[in-house]
Coordinates of N, CA and C in Angstrom, one line a residue:
M1 N -8.0 0.7 4.3 CA -8.7 1.0 5.5 C -7.4 1.1 6.8
L2 N -6.1 0.0 6.6 CA -5.5 0.1 7.1 C -4.2 1.5 7.0
Y3 N -4.3 1.7 5.8 CA -3.5 3.3 5.7 C -4.3 4.8 6.1
V4 N -5.5 4.7 6.0 CA -6.1 5.7 6.4 C -6.2 5.4 8.4
I5 N -6.1 4.5 8.9 CA -5.7 4.6 10.3 C -4.1 4.9 10.5
L6 N -3.3 4.6 9.8 CA -2.0 5.2 9.8 C -1.4 6.3 9.7
W7 N -2.7 7.0 8.7 CA -2.5 8.6 8.1 C -3.0 9.4 9.2
L8 N -4.1 8.7 10.1 CA -4.8 9.8 11.1 C -4.0 9.1 12.2
A9 N -3.4 8.2 12.8 CA -2.9 7.7 13.9 C -1.9 8.9 14.2
P10 N -0.8 9.7 14.1 CA -0.2 10.5 14.3 C -0.8 11.8 14.7
L11 N -1.6 12.3 14.1 CA -2.5 13.6 14.4 C -3.4 13.1 15.3
V12 N -3.8 12.2 15.6 CA -5.0 11.7 17.0 C -3.9 11.4 17.8
S13 N -3.0 11.1 18.1 CA -1.5 10.7 18.9 C -1.5 12.4 19.5
W14 N -1.3 13.1 19.2 CA -0.8 14.4 19.3 C -2.1 15.3 20.1
A15 N -2.9 15.2 19.3 CA -4.0 16.2 19.8 C -4.1 15.4 21.5
L16 N -4.0 14.3 21.9 CA -4.2 13.5 23.3 C -3.3 13.7 23.8
I17 N -1.9 13.7 23.5 CA -1.1 14.2 24.0 C -0.3 15.6 24.8
A18 N -0.5 16.6 23.3 CA -0.1 17.6 23.6 C -0.4 18.6 24.9
R19 N -0.1 19.5 25.6 CA -0.3 20.2 27.2 C -0.7 21.1 27.0
T20 N -0.6 21.6 25.8 CA -1.3 22.9 25.6 C -1.9 23.4 24.3
W21 N -3.1 24.2 24.2 CA -3.3 24.2 22.7 C -2.4 25.2 21.8
R22 N -1.3 26.0 22.4 CA -0.5 26.2 21.0 C 0.6 25.4 20.6
G23 N 0.9 24.7 21.2 CA 1.3 23.2 21.1 C 0.8 22.2 20.2
R24 N -0.3 22.1 20.7 CA -1.3 20.8 20.0 C -1.7 21.7 18.4
I25 N -1.7 22.7 18.4 CA -2.0 23.4 16.9 C -0.7 23.2 16.0
T26 N 0.5 23.5 17.0 CA 1.3 23.7 16.3 C 2.2 22.5 15.7
G27 N 2.1 21.4 16.6 CA 2.4 19.7 16.2 C 1.1 19.0 15.1
L28 N 0.2 19.7 15.4 CA -0.8 19.7 13.9 C -0.5 20.0 12.8
G29 N 0.0 21.1 12.8 CA -0.1 21.5 11.8 C 1.3 20.8 11.0
V30 N 2.3 20.9 12.1 CA 3.4 20.0 11.0 C 3.5 18.5 10.7
L31 N 2.6 18.0 11.5 CA 2.1 16.5 11.3 C 1.2 17.0 10.1
G32 N -0.1 17.7 9.9 CA -0.7 17.7 9.0 C -0.2 17.6 7.3
L33 N 1.0 18.6 7.3 CA 1.6 19.0 6.4 C 2.7 17.4 5.5
L34 N 2.9 17.0 6.6 CA 3.7 15.3 6.3 C 2.4 14.6 5.7
A35 N 1.3 14.4 6.3 CA 0.2 13.8 6.2 C 0.2 14.2 4.6
G36 N -0.8 15.4 4.6 CA -0.5 15.9 3.5 C 0.4 15.4 2.3
G37 N 1.8 15.4 2.1 CA 2.5 14.8 1.5 C 2.6 13.6 1.0
Q38 N 2.2 12.6 2.0 CA 1.8 11.2 2.1 C 0.9 10.4 1.5
L39 N -0.3 11.4 1.8 CA -1.6 11.3 0.4 C -1.4 11.3 -1.0
V40 N -0.4 12.6 -1.5 CA -0.1 13.0 -2.9 C 1.1 11.7 -3.3
M41 N 1.4 11.4 -2.5 CA 2.6 10.1 -2.7 C 1.7 9.1 -2.9
W42 N 0.6 8.5 -1.9 CA 0.2 7.3 -2.0 C -1.0 7.4 -3.2
Q43 N -1.4 8.8 -3.4 CA -2.0 8.6 -4.4 C -1.8 8.7 -6.1
G44 N -0.4 9.0 -5.7 CA 0.6 8.9 -7.0 C 0.5 10.0 -8.0
W45 N 0.1 10.8 -7.4 CA -0.4 12.5 -8.1 C 0.9 13.1 -8.6
V46 N 2.1 12.9 -8.1 CA 3.3 13.0 -8.9 C 4.2 12.2 -8.5
G47 N 5.4 12.5 -9.1 CA 7.2 11.5 -8.5 C 6.7 10.0 -8.5
R48 N 6.0 9.1 -9.6 CA 5.6 7.9 -9.8 C 7.0 7.3 -9.5
E49 N 8.3 7.9 -10.0 CA 9.1 7.2 -9.7 C 10.1 7.0 -8.5
Y50 N 9.1 7.9 -7.8 CA 9.8 7.7 -6.8 C 9.0 7.7 -4.9
Q51 N 8.0 6.7 -5.7 CA 6.7 6.9 -5.1 C 7.4 6.1 -3.8
L52 N 7.9 5.3 -4.0 CA 7.8 4.4 -2.4 C 8.9 4.6 -1.4
T53 N 10.0 5.3 -2.3 CA 11.1 6.1 -1.2 C 10.4 7.1 -0.4
S54 N 9.3 8.4 -1.2 CA 9.0 9.1 -1.0 C 8.3 8.9 0.5
L55 N 7.1 8.2 0.1 CA 6.7 7.7 1.1 C 7.2 7.4 2.7
A56 N 7.9 6.0 2.3 CA 9.1 5.8 3.8 C 9.8 6.7 4.4
V57 N 10.6 7.7 3.4 CA 11.0 8.9 4.0 C 10.0 9.7 5.0
L58 N 8.9 10.2 4.5 CA 7.8 10.8 5.1 C 7.2 10.0 6.1
T59 N 7.6 9.0 6.1 CA 6.4 8.1 7.4 C 8.2 7.9 8.3
G60 N 9.0 8.3 8.4 CA 10.4 7.9 8.9 C 10.4 9.6 9.6
V61 N 9.9 10.4 9.0 CA 9.9 12.0 9.1 C 9.0 11.8 10.7
I62 N 7.8 11.6 10.2 CA 6.9 11.6 11.0 C 6.8 10.7 11.9
M63 N 7.5 9.8 12.1 CA 8.0 9.0 13.4 C 9.0 9.8 14.3
F64 N 9.7 10.5 13.6 CA 10.2 10.8 14.7 C 10.0 12.3 15.6
V65 N 8.8 13.1 14.6 CA 8.3 14.0 14.6 C 7.6 13.8 16.0
A66 N 6.8 12.5 15.5 CA 5.8 12.1 17.1 C 6.4 11.5 17.9
V67 N 8.0 11.2 18.4 CA 8.2 10.7 19.3 C 9.2 11.9 20.3
I68 N 9.7 12.8 19.1 CA 10.7 14.1 19.7 C 9.6 15.4 20.1
G69 N 8.7 15.4 19.7 CA 7.3 16.1 19.8 C 7.3 16.4 21.0
P70 N 6.5 15.2 21.4 CA 6.2 15.0 23.2 C 6.8 15.4 23.8
V71 N 8.6 15.2 24.1 CA 9.5 14.9 24.8 C 10.2 16.5 24.7
V72 N 9.4 17.1 23.8 CA 9.9 18.7 23.9 C 8.8 18.7 24.3
D73 N 7.4 19.0 24.5 CA 6.4 19.5 25.0 C 6.9 19.3 26.4
I74 N 6.9 18.1 27.0 CA 6.9 18.2 28.2 C 8.2 19.1 29.4
F75 N 9.2 19.6 28.3 CA 9.9 20.0 29.2 C 9.6 22.2 28.5
R76 N 8.9 22.0 27.5 CA 8.8 23.8 27.8 C 7.4 23.9 27.8
A77 N 6.2 22.8 28.6 CA 4.7 23.3 29.1 C 5.0 22.7 30.6
S78 N 4.1 23.2 31.0 CA 3.9 22.8 32.6 C 3.0 21.9 33.0
P79 N 3.9 21.3 34.0 CA 2.8 19.5 34.0 C 1.5 19.8 33.8
P80 N 0.6 18.7 33.1 CA -0.9 18.9 33.1 C -1.5 18.4 34.3
P81 N -2.7 18.7 34.0 CA -3.3 18.4 35.4 C -4.0 17.0 35.7
R82 N -4.1 16.4 36.7 CA -4.7 15.0 37.1 C -5.9 14.2 36.3
S83 N -6.2 15.3 35.7 CA -7.7 15.0 35.3 C -7.4 14.4 33.4
A84 N -6.3 15.2 33.1 CA -5.4 14.7 31.7 C -4.8 13.1 31.5
H85 N -4.2 12.8 32.7 CA -3.6 12.0 32.2 C -3.7 10.6 31.6
G86 N -5.4 10.1 32.0 CA -5.8 9.7 31.0 C -5.9 9.6 29.5
R87 N -6.2 10.9 29.2 CA -5.9 11.2 27.7 C -4.6 11.2 27.1
M88 N -3.6 11.5 27.9 CA -2.3 11.9 27.7 C -1.7 10.0 27.5
A89 N -2.4 9.1 28.0 CA -1.5 7.9 28.4 C -2.2 7.1 26.9
L90 N -3.7 7.5 26.6 CA -3.9 7.0 25.4 C -3.7 7.1 24.4
G91 N -2.7 8.9 24.3 CA -2.1 9.1 23.3 C -0.7 8.8 23.0
W92 N 0.0 8.4 24.4 CA 1.1 7.7 24.3 C 1.5 6.6 23.5
L93 N -0.3 5.7 24.0 CA -0.2 4.7 23.6 C -0.4 4.5 22.5
L94 N -1.5 5.2 21.9 CA -1.3 5.4 20.0 C -0.5 5.6 19.6
N95 N 0.9 6.2 19.9 CA 1.5 6.8 19.2 C 3.0 5.5 19.8
A96 N 2.9 5.3 20.3 CA 4.2 3.7 20.4 C 3.8 2.7 19.6
G97 N 2.1 2.7 19.2 CA 1.9 1.4 18.4 C 2.2 1.8 16.7
Y98 N 1.8 3.4 16.3 CA 2.2 4.0 15.6 C 3.5 3.5 15.1
C99 N 4.4 4.0 16.0 CA 5.6 3.7 15.2 C 6.4 2.4 15.4
V100 N 5.9 1.5 16.4 CA 6.2 0.1 16.0 C 5.5 -0.3 14.9
L101 N 4.3 0.1 14.5 CA 4.0 -0.7 13.5 C 4.4 -0.5 12.1
C102 N 4.9 1.1 11.8 CA 5.0 1.7 10.8 C 6.8 1.3 10.7
G103 N 7.5 0.7 11.5 CA 8.5 0.6 11.9 C 8.5 -0.8 11.0
L104 N 7.9 -1.8 11.2 CA 8.0 -2.7 10.9 C 7.5 -2.8 9.3
I105 N 6.4 -1.9 9.2 CA 6.4 -1.8 7.9 C 7.4 -1.7 6.7
L106 N 8.4 -0.5 7.4 CA 9.3 -0.3 6.9 C 10.2 -1.2 6.3
L107 N 10.4 -2.0 7.9 CA 11.6 -3.3 7.4 C 10.8 -4.2 6.5
T108 N 9.8 -4.5 6.6 CA 9.7 -5.4 5.7 C 9.4 -5.5 4.3
S109 N 9.0 -3.8 4.2 CA 8.9 -3.4 2.7 C 10.7 -3.1 2.5
A110 N 11.5 -2.8 3.0 CA 12.9 -2.8 2.4 C 13.6 -4.3 1.7
T111 N 12.6 -5.3 3.0 CA 13.6 -6.5 2.6 C 12.9 -7.2 1.4
V112 N 11.6 -6.9 1.2 CA 10.7 -7.4 0.2 C 11.3 -6.9 -1.2
V113 N 11.3 -5.2 -1.6 CA 11.7 -4.5 -2.6 C 13.1 -5.1 -3.1
G114 N 14.1 -5.2 -1.4 CA 15.5 -5.3 -1.6 C 15.6 -6.8 -2.2
M115 N 14.8 -8.1 -1.7 CA 15.1 -9.4 -2.5 C 14.1 -9.5 -3.6
F116 N 13.2 -8.4 -4.5 CA 12.0 -8.9 -5.3 C 11.9 -7.8 -5.8
G117 N 12.4 -6.6 -5.9 CA 11.8 -5.6 -6.3 C 10.6 -5.7 -6.7
R118 N 10.0 -3.7 -7.0 CA 8.7 -3.8 -7.0 C 8.0 -4.0 -8.1
M119 N 6.7 -3.6 -7.6 CA 5.6 -4.0 -9.3 C 6.2 -3.0 -10.3
S120 N 6.1 -3.4 -11.3 CA 6.3 -2.4 -12.5 C 4.9 -1.2 -12.7
W121 N 5.5 -0.1 -13.8 CA 3.9 0.6 -14.1 C 4.4 1.1 -15.5
V122 N 3.8 1.8 -16.2 CA 3.4 1.6 -17.6 C 4.5 3.0 -17.7
P123 N 5.3 3.6 -18.2 CA 6.5 4.5 -18.3 C 5.5 6.0 -18.9
G124 N 5.6 6.8 -18.0 CA 4.9 7.9 -18.5 C 5.2 8.6 -20.1
E125 N 4.3 9.7 -20.1 CA 4.8 10.0 -21.6 C 5.6 11.4 -21.9
D126 N 6.4 11.7 -20.9 CA 7.5 12.4 -20.6 C 8.7 11.3 -20.4
A127 N 8.7 9.9 -20.4 CA 9.6 8.6 -20.7 C 10.8 9.3 -21.0
L128 N 10.9 9.4 -22.6 CA 12.0 10.2 -23.2 C 13.2 11.5 -22.7
G129 N 11.8 12.1 -21.9 CA 12.5 13.6 -21.4 C 12.2 14.5 -23.1
P130 N 12.8 15.4 -22.8 CA 13.2 16.6 -24.1 C 14.2 16.4 -25.2
L131 N 13.1 16.1 -26.5 CA 14.3 15.8 -27.9 C 14.4 16.8 -28.4
P132 N 15.7 16.8 -29.0 CA 16.5 18.1 -29.5 C 15.7 18.6 -31.0
A133 N 15.7 19.5 -31.6 CA 15.7 19.8 -32.8 C 15.9 19.1 -33.7
G134 N 14.5 19.0 -34.7 CA 14.1 18.1 -35.3 C 13.6 16.8 -35.1
L135 N 13.8 16.6 -33.9 CA 12.4 15.2 -33.4 C 12.0 15.6 -33.1
S136 N 10.7 14.5 -32.6 CA 9.2 15.0 -31.8 C 8.8 13.6 -31.6
V137 N 7.3 13.8 -30.9 CA 7.0 12.4 -30.6 C 5.3 13.1 -31.0
R138 N 4.9 12.3 -32.0 CA 4.2 12.3 -32.8 C 2.8 11.9 -31.8
E139 N 3.0 10.9 -31.2 CA 1.6 10.0 -30.3 C 2.6 9.2 -29.2
T140 N 1.8 8.8 -28.1 CA 2.6 7.7 -27.8 C 1.1 7.0 -27.1
V141 N 1.4 5.6 -27.1 CA 0.8 4.3 -27.3 C 0.9 3.4 -25.8
D142 N 0.1 3.7 -25.0 CA -0.1 3.0 -23.7 C -0.3 1.7 -24.5
L143 N 0.5 0.3 -23.7 CA 0.5 -0.6 -24.1 C -0.1 -1.4 -23.2
G144 N 0.0 -1.1 -21.5 CA -0.4 -1.6 -20.9 C 0.6 -2.6 -20.0
C145 N 0.1 -3.6 -19.4 CA 1.1 -4.5 -19.0 C 0.5 -5.8 -18.9
T146 N 2.1 -6.8 -18.9 CA 1.4 -8.1 -19.1 C 2.5 -8.8 -18.4
A147 N 1.4 -9.7 -17.8 CA 2.4 -10.7 -16.9 C 2.7 -11.7 -17.1
R148 N 4.0 -12.3 -16.6 CA 4.6 -13.8 -17.0 C 5.1 -14.1 -16.0
S149 N 5.7 -15.4 -16.5 CA 6.1 -16.5 -15.3 C 7.1 -16.4 -14.2
S150 N 7.9 -14.7 -14.7 CA 8.8 -14.3 -14.0 C 9.5 -13.0 -13.4
A151 N 7.9 -11.9 -14.6 CA 8.2 -10.7 -14.4 C 6.9 -10.4 -15.2
S152 N 7.2 -9.2 -14.5 CA 5.8 -8.6 -15.3 C 6.3 -7.1 -16.1
S153 N 6.1 -7.0 -17.3 CA 6.6 -6.3 -18.1 C 5.5 -5.0 -18.9
C154 N 6.0 -3.6 -18.1 CA 4.4 -2.7 -18.7 C 5.2 -1.8 -19.7
D155 N 4.3 -1.6 -20.9 CA 5.1 -1.0 -22.2 C 4.5 0.3 -22.8
R156 N 5.0 1.1 -23.0 CA 4.5 2.7 -23.4 C 5.6 2.8 -25.3
N157 N 4.5 2.5 -25.9 CA 5.0 3.0 -27.6 C 5.2 4.7 -27.6
F158 N 6.4 4.8 -28.7 CA 6.7 6.6 -28.3 C 7.0 6.4 -30.2
V159 N 5.9 7.4 -30.7 CA 6.2 7.4 -32.6 C 6.7 8.8 -32.7
I160 N 8.0 8.3 -33.2 CA 9.2 9.8 -33.4 C 8.5 10.1 -35.1
D161 N 8.7 11.6 -34.9 CA 8.6 12.3 -36.4 C 10.3 12.6 -36.3
G162 N 10.9 13.1 -37.5 CA 12.0 13.3 -37.9 C 11.5 14.5 -39.0
A163 N 12.4 15.3 -38.5 CA 12.0 17.0 -39.6 C 12.8 16.6 -41.3
N164 N 13.4 15.4 -41.5 CA 13.6 15.0 -42.7 C 12.8 14.2 -43.3
S165 N 12.3 13.4 -42.8 CA 11.2 12.5 -43.1 C 11.6 11.1 -43.9
N166 N 12.8 10.9 -43.3 CA 13.5 9.6 -43.6 C 13.7 9.2 -42.4
P167 N 13.1 7.7 -42.4 CA 12.8 7.2 -41.4 C 14.5 6.3 -40.9
D168 N 15.3 6.1 -41.6 CA 16.4 5.4 -41.4 C 17.2 6.5 -40.5
R169 N 17.0 7.9 -41.0 CA 17.9 9.1 -40.7 C 17.2 9.5 -39.3
T170 N 15.5 9.3 -39.1 CA 15.2 9.3 -37.8 C 15.4 8.4 -36.8
A171 N 15.5 7.2 -37.0 CA 15.8 6.3 -36.0 C 17.5 6.4 -35.5
E172 N 18.3 6.9 -36.6 CA 19.5 7.2 -36.6 C 19.9 8.0 -35.2
D173 N 19.2 9.6 -35.9 CA 19.2 10.3 -34.6 C 18.4 10.2 -33.5
I174 N 17.2 8.9 -33.4 CA 16.7 9.0 -32.0 C 17.6 8.1 -31.2
R175 N 18.6 6.8 -31.9 CA 19.4 6.1 -31.0 C 20.3 7.4 -30.4
R176 N 20.9 7.9 -31.5 CA 22.0 8.7 -30.7 C 21.7 9.6 -29.6
H177 N 20.6 10.3 -30.1 CA 20.0 10.7 -28.5 C 19.7 10.3 -27.3
L178 N 19.3 9.0 -27.3 CA 19.2 8.1 -26.3 C 20.2 7.6 -25.3
E179 N 21.5 7.4 -26.3 CA 22.9 7.1 -25.8 C 23.5 8.0 -25.7
T180 N 23.2 8.8 -26.1 CA 24.3 10.2 -25.9 C 24.0 11.1 -24.3
T181 N 22.0 10.8 -24.1 CA 21.6 11.5 -23.1 C 20.9 11.0 -21.9
A182 N 20.9 9.8 -22.5 CA 20.6 8.9 -21.2 C 21.3 7.2 -21.2
G183 N 22.5 7.4 -21.5 CA 23.1 6.3 -21.7 C 22.7 4.9 -21.9
W184 N 21.7 4.9 -23.0 CA 21.5 3.8 -23.8 C 22.9 3.1 -24.4
T185 N 22.3 1.5 -24.8 CA 23.4 1.4 -25.9 C 22.4 0.5 -26.3
F186 N 22.6 0.3 -27.9 CA 21.9 -0.5 -28.0 C 22.3 -1.1 -29.9
A187 N 22.1 -2.2 -29.8 CA 22.4 -3.5 -30.7 C 21.5 -3.8 -32.1
P188 N 22.0 -3.8 -33.3 CA 20.7 -4.6 -33.8 C 19.9 -6.2 -33.2
A189 N 18.6 -6.1 -33.4 CA 18.5 -7.3 -33.2 C 17.8 -8.2 -34.0
T190 N 18.3 -9.6 -33.7 CA 18.0 -10.7 -35.0 C 16.7 -10.9 -34.8
S191 N 15.9 -11.3 -34.1 CA 14.3 -11.4 -33.9 C 13.4 -10.3 -34.2
L192 N 12.4 -10.0 -35.7 CA 12.0 -9.4 -36.1 C 10.1 -9.6 -35.6
A193 N 9.8 -8.5 -35.2 CA 8.3 -8.3 -34.3 C 7.2 -8.8 -36.0
R194 N 6.1 -9.2 -36.3 CA 5.6 -9.1 -37.7 C 5.7 -6.9 -37.9
G195 N 5.9 -7.2 -38.8 CA 5.3 -5.5 -39.4 C 6.6 -4.6 -38.7
T196 N 8.0 -5.2 -38.5 CA 9.2 -4.7 -38.1 C 9.9 -4.6 -39.4
R197 N 10.3 -3.6 -40.0 CA 11.8 -3.8 -40.5 C 12.9 -3.9 -40.4
V198 N 13.2 -2.6 -39.1 CA 14.7 -3.1 -38.2 C 14.4 -2.9 -37.0
L199 N 15.4 -3.2 -36.1 CA 15.0 -3.6 -35.0 C 16.3 -3.1 -33.6
W200 N 16.6 -2.3 -33.1 CA 17.6 -2.3 -32.3 C 17.5 -2.3 -31.0
Q201 N 18.0 -3.3 -30.1 CA 17.6 -3.0 -28.9 C 18.5 -2.8 -28.0
G202 N 17.8 -2.0 -26.5 CA 18.7 -1.7 -25.6 C 18.7 -2.2 -24.8
A203 N 20.0 -2.4 -23.8 CA 20.4 -3.7 -23.1 C 19.6 -2.8 -21.7
C204 N 18.9 -3.8 -21.0 CA 17.6 -3.4 -19.9 C 19.2 -3.3 -18.7
R205 N 18.3 -2.6 -18.0 CA 19.4 -2.0 -16.9 C 18.3 -1.9 -15.8
S206 N 18.7 -1.5 -14.5 CA 18.0 -1.4 -13.0 C 18.6 0.2 -13.1
Q207 N 17.2 0.6 -12.6 CA 17.5 2.0 -12.5 C 16.3 2.6 -11.2
G208 N 16.1 4.0 -11.0 CA 15.7 4.3 -9.8 C 15.9 4.7 -8.3
R209 N 15.2 4.9 -7.6 CA 15.9 5.6 -6.5 C 15.2 4.1 -5.3
M210 N 16.2 3.8 -4.2 CA 16.2 3.1 -3.0 C 15.0 2.5 -3.5
L211 N 13.8 2.6 -3.0 CA 13.0 1.6 -2.8 C 11.6 1.1 -4.0
D212 N 12.3 2.6 -4.7 CA 11.7 2.4 -6.2 C 12.7 2.0 -7.2
R213 N 13.5 1.0 -7.1 CA 14.4 0.4 -8.2 C 13.4 -0.3 -9.4
Y214 N 13.7 -0.5 -10.6 CA 12.8 -1.6 -11.6 C 13.8 -1.4 -12.5
V215 N 13.7 -2.3 -13.8 CA 14.2 -2.7 -15.0 C 13.4 -1.9 -16.3
A216 N 14.7 -1.1 -16.1 CA 14.1 -0.4 -17.8 C 14.9 -1.1 -19.2
C217 N 13.8 -1.3 -19.9 CA 14.2 -1.9 -21.1 C 14.0 -0.9 -22.5
A218 N 14.4 -0.5 -23.9 CA 14.1 0.4 -24.3 C 14.7 -0.6 -26.1
W219 N 13.8 -0.2 -27.1 CA 13.8 -0.9 -28.4 C 13.9 0.5 -29.5
V220 N 14.0 0.7 -30.6 CA 14.1 1.4 -31.9 C 13.7 0.4 -33.0
S221 N 12.1 0.8 -33.3 CA 12.4 0.3 -34.4 C 11.7 0.9 -35.9
I222 N 12.0 0.4 -36.6 CA 11.3 1.2 -38.3 C 10.4 0.2 -38.7
K223 N 9.3 0.3 -38.4 CA 8.2 -0.4 -39.3 C 8.1 -0.8 -40.7
E224 N 7.6 -1.4 -41.3 CA 7.4 -1.7 -42.8 C 6.5 -0.4 -43.4
S225 N 5.8 0.1 -42.5 CA 4.7 1.0 -43.1 C 6.1 2.6 -43.1
G226 N 7.2 2.2 -42.6 CA 8.2 3.4 -42.5 C 8.2 4.1 -41.2
M227 N 7.2 4.0 -40.1 CA 6.7 4.4 -39.1 C 8.3 3.9 -37.6
V228 N 8.7 5.4 -37.3 CA 10.3 5.0 -36.0 C 9.4 4.9 -35.0
V229 N 9.5 3.9 -34.6 CA 8.4 4.0 -32.9 C 10.4 3.6 -31.7
V230 N 9.7 4.2 -31.1 CA 10.7 3.9 -29.7 C 10.0 3.3 -28.3
Q231 N 10.2 1.6 -28.1 CA 9.3 1.2 -27.2 C 9.8 1.4 -25.6
M232 N 9.6 2.0 -24.8 CA 10.0 1.5 -23.4 C 9.7 0.9 -22.6
S233 N 10.0 0.4 -21.8 CA 9.3 -1.3 -20.9 C 9.5 -1.0 -19.6
Y234 N 8.9 -1.0 -18.4 CA 9.4 -1.3 -17.2 C 8.9 -2.6 -16.8
Q235 N 10.2 -3.1 -16.2 CA 9.5 -4.7 -15.8 C 10.3 -5.0 -14.3
D236 N 9.4 -5.6 -13.5 CA 9.6 -5.9 -12.0 C 10.4 -7.5 -12.2
D237 N 10.7 -8.1 -11.2 CA 11.8 -9.0 -11.2 C 11.1 -10.4 -10.2
W238 N 9.6 -10.1 -10.2 CA 9.3 -11.2 -9.3 C 9.1 -12.8 -10.0

C-alpha cells in the first residue's frame, strides 16, 4: 500500500501544481515514464542484480523532477487565478511530503544495506554466462534458499556437459573457463558431500552494484555418477 501511494504521489502532486494543461501533460508524461521504470524494477521483471540501485536512482530522479518541474513552471507560465491557489497549495504539500518521505527511505535503505547487506536470491539460469565451444548446460536446478543463524544462502546447480564426455576433463574445462572469464579461484575441498567424488571450492566474494551488493560463492564437483555440477550460491550477511 505504501509503495502504491509513493508511486502515485508525484503524478497527483504535479497534476495539482501545474499551471497549464500543456505543462501538466508534459510533466505527467515524464513522471509516468519514470514511474513505469520503477514498476518494472519493483516487480523484478528485469535487472534483479541491480534492482535496489535502479529503484533508488529512479526515485532520486523523480524527486529532482518533482522539485525542479514546478519551479520551471513558475517562470514559464502566467500567474494562476486565485481559485487555483488552494489546489496548488495541496499539490505543493503533497510534493513536499513525498520528497521528505522518499529521502528518509533512501537514507535508511542505504544505511541498512551498507551495514547488513541485502537479502539474497537464487542465481538466474544465465548466472554462468555464455560457455565456450565444447561446454554446455544440460539443465539447471533451483535449490531455493536456506536460512541460517548468520546468513541466508540461495543456490542453483548447473549440470555441465562436455564434448569429450570425460568428467575430469569437463570439470577442468569449466573451472578454467570460470577462472579466466569470471575471476573465480578454485581450490580442492577436503570435505565432500554424499555422492560427490571430487569438489573444488571457489573463494567467496562480494559483488554487485551499490545497494545490490551480495556475497557469491561457487563450487565445481564431480558426482560419483560422473555428472559435473557447478553450484552457484548468493548469500546475504544478516
